[in-house]
């Protein structure tokens, strides 16, 4: 028996990275998976890979900045599979221009909030009537950027902090209907798509502060999503779960002291 047998799961942004890893693990665990994003050709290849491995999946188009595609996504999923049990709100756009407060224009701010917070909000709002029938699990993918201030990613960090609070509000308001909502904050996740784009100096900074001797992988986040999507986590809701190898478990000076071969006092 798979841990998600009989469940219908939508994984947004599942054509690469964390979303791709989550979609594949969900399918292996018995879920009927909706792969969605803007890249149709890539999405259909993911579906083909899942089916070749014995899973069940369907590609549907989604653009978080266009509410009509969100509404169509849920309607088409319900029409095909008869219900919706799980939503993984993974899609976001970290490639948009960001900066310090004085560097940001309103257009830059709005572009990031439109995908990373507004899109997540409307996904949940549109889904809720479907989940009211039988309950279900919503997992928002946040970011450890929301744990504290940032020198540059002001809008992104602010939007992801909004996702944290949206998670808690949904959990509180709809828990009595059997609807759970949690948030997973990934640390540095190295994927085939980004491994050559992340500068070595940045990788070294992270690795020097991570408690375990490696970077994160998409499967690390996917496995946490699997737990939160399954009935094993039936008593878990409203939680912000940081999966970062322990980077945020210690004081900020640890990395520097490690480099010096010393210990904090």
Coordinates of C-alpha atoms in Angstrom, one line a residue, residues 57-228:
X57 CA -0.3 11.7 -13.8
X58 CA -1.9 14.4 -16.0
X59 CA -0.4 17.7 -17.2
X60 CA -2.6 20.9 -16.8
X61 CA -1.5 24.4 -17.7
X62 CA -1.1 26.9 -14.8
X63 CA 0.0 30.5 -14.7
X64 CA -0.2 31.9 -11.1
X65 CA -0.5 35.5 -12.5
X66 CA -3.7 34.6 -14.4
X67 CA -6.6 33.7 -12.1
X68 CA -8.6 32.1 -14.9
X69 CA -6.0 29.4 -15.3
X70 CA -6.2 28.7 -11.5
X71 CA -10.0 28.3 -11.7
X72 CA -9.6 26.1 -14.8
X73 CA -7.0 23.9 -13.1
X74 CA -9.3 22.9 -10.3
X75 CA -12.3 22.5 -12.5
X76 CA -10.4 20.2 -14.9
X77 CA -8.9 18.2 -12.0
X78 CA -12.4 17.6 -10.5
X79 CA -13.8 16.7 -13.8
X80 CA -11.1 14.1 -14.5
X81 CA -10.7 12.5 -11.1
X82 CA -13.8 13.4 -9.2
X83 CA -12.1 15.0 -6.2
X84 CA -9.1 16.9 -4.9
X85 CA -7.3 15.8 -1.8
X86 CA -3.9 17.5 -1.7
X87 CA -2.4 20.8 -3.0
X88 CA 1.3 21.5 -3.0
X89 CA 1.7 25.2 -3.5
X90 CA 5.3 25.1 -4.9
X91 CA 5.3 27.4 -7.9
X92 CA 7.0 30.8 -7.4
X93 CA 9.4 33.0 -9.3
X94 CA 12.7 33.6 -7.6
X95 CA 14.2 34.8 -10.9
X96 CA 12.5 38.2 -10.8
X97 CA 14.6 41.4 -10.0
X98 CA 14.7 42.2 -6.3
X99 CA 16.9 44.3 -4.1
X100 CA 17.2 46.6 -1.1
X101 CA 14.2 48.8 -0.2
X102 CA 15.5 51.9 -2.1
X103 CA 16.3 49.8 -5.2
X104 CA 12.9 48.4 -5.5
X105 CA 10.2 49.9 -7.8
X106 CA 6.5 49.2 -7.2
X107 CA 6.5 47.2 -10.4
X108 CA 9.3 44.9 -9.1
X109 CA 7.5 44.5 -5.7
X110 CA 4.2 43.8 -7.4
X111 CA 5.7 41.2 -9.8
X112 CA 7.1 39.2 -6.9
X113 CA 4.0 39.5 -4.7
X114 CA 1.7 38.5 -7.6
X115 CA 3.3 35.1 -8.0
X116 CA 4.7 34.3 -4.5
X117 CA 1.8 35.6 -2.3
X118 CA -1.2 36.7 -4.4
X119 CA -1.0 33.5 -6.5
X120 CA -0.7 31.3 -3.4
X121 CA -3.7 33.0 -1.8
X122 CA -5.9 32.7 -4.9
X123 CA -4.9 29.0 -5.3
X124 CA -6.1 28.3 -1.7
X125 CA -9.2 30.5 -2.0
X126 CA -10.3 28.7 -5.2
X127 CA -9.6 25.3 -3.9
X128 CA -11.4 25.6 -0.6
X129 CA -14.9 24.8 -1.9
X130 CA -13.6 21.5 -3.4
X131 CA -11.9 20.5 -0.1
X132 CA -15.0 21.2 2.0
X133 CA -16.5 18.0 0.6
X134 CA -14.1 15.6 2.1
X135 CA -11.3 17.6 3.8
X136 CA -7.7 17.6 2.6
X137 CA -4.2 18.9 3.0
X138 CA -2.6 22.1 1.7
X139 CA 1.2 22.4 1.8
X140 CA 2.7 25.8 1.0
X141 CA 6.3 26.0 0.0
X142 CA 7.8 28.9 1.8
X143 CA 11.4 30.0 2.2
X144 CA 13.9 30.4 5.0
X145 CA 14.2 33.9 3.6
X146 CA 11.2 34.7 5.8
X147 CA 13.2 33.8 9.0
X148 CA 14.9 37.2 9.1
X149 CA 15.9 40.3 7.2
X150 CA 17.9 40.1 4.0
X151 CA 20.4 42.4 2.4
X152 CA 18.9 42.1 -1.0
X153 CA 15.8 39.9 -1.5
X154 CA 13.4 42.3 0.3
X155 CA 10.3 41.6 -1.8
X156 CA 10.8 37.8 -1.9
X157 CA 11.4 37.5 1.8
X158 CA 8.4 39.7 2.5
X159 CA 6.2 37.7 0.2
X160 CA 7.3 34.4 1.8
X161 CA 6.7 35.8 5.3
X162 CA 3.2 36.5 4.1
X163 CA 2.9 32.8 3.0
X164 CA 3.8 31.8 6.6
X165 CA 0.9 33.8 8.1
X166 CA -1.5 32.8 5.3
X167 CA -0.8 29.2 6.3
X168 CA -1.7 29.8 9.9
X169 CA -4.9 31.7 9.0
X170 CA -6.1 28.9 6.7
X171 CA -5.3 26.2 9.3
X172 CA -7.3 28.1 12.0
X173 CA -10.3 29.1 9.8
X174 CA -10.9 25.7 8.1
X175 CA -9.5 23.1 10.5
X176 CA -12.9 22.1 11.7
X177 CA -13.9 21.2 8.2
X178 CA -11.0 18.6 8.0
X179 CA -8.8 20.9 6.0
X180 CA -5.2 21.1 7.1
X181 CA -2.6 23.7 6.0
X182 CA 1.1 23.6 6.7
X183 CA 4.2 25.4 5.2
X184 CA 7.6 23.9 4.4
X185 CA 10.6 26.2 4.3
X186 CA 13.4 24.8 2.2
X187 CA 17.0 25.6 2.8
X188 CA 19.5 25.6 0.0
X189 CA 18.3 23.0 -2.4
X190 CA 20.7 22.0 -5.2
X191 CA 19.0 20.7 -8.3
X192 CA 20.2 19.7 -11.8
X193 CA 18.7 23.0 -13.0
X194 CA 20.4 25.3 -10.5
X195 CA 23.7 23.6 -9.6
X196 CA 25.7 25.5 -12.2
X197 CA 23.9 28.8 -11.4
X198 CA 24.6 28.9 -7.7
X199 CA 28.1 30.5 -7.1
X200 CA 30.6 28.4 -5.2
X201 CA 31.1 31.1 -2.7
X202 CA 27.3 31.0 -1.8
X203 CA 27.4 27.2 -1.6
X204 CA 30.3 27.4 0.8
X205 CA 28.6 29.9 3.0
X206 CA 25.6 27.6 3.3
X207 CA 27.6 24.5 3.8
X208 CA 29.6 26.2 6.6
X209 CA 26.3 26.8 8.5
X210 CA 24.4 23.6 7.7
X211 CA 24.6 21.0 10.6
X212 CA 24.7 18.0 8.2
X213 CA 27.6 17.6 5.7
X214 CA 25.7 18.3 2.5
X215 CA 23.3 20.6 0.6
X216 CA 19.6 19.9 0.4
X217 CA 18.1 17.8 -2.4
X218 CA 14.5 18.0 -3.9
X219 CA 13.8 14.7 -2.3
X220 CA 14.4 16.2 1.2
X221 CA 11.5 18.6 0.6
X222 CA 9.4 16.1 -1.3
X223 CA 9.5 13.6 1.7
X224 CA 8.3 16.3 4.1
X225 CA 5.5 17.1 1.7
X226 CA 4.7 13.4 1.5
X227 CA 4.3 13.2 5.2
X228 CA 2.1 16.3 5.4

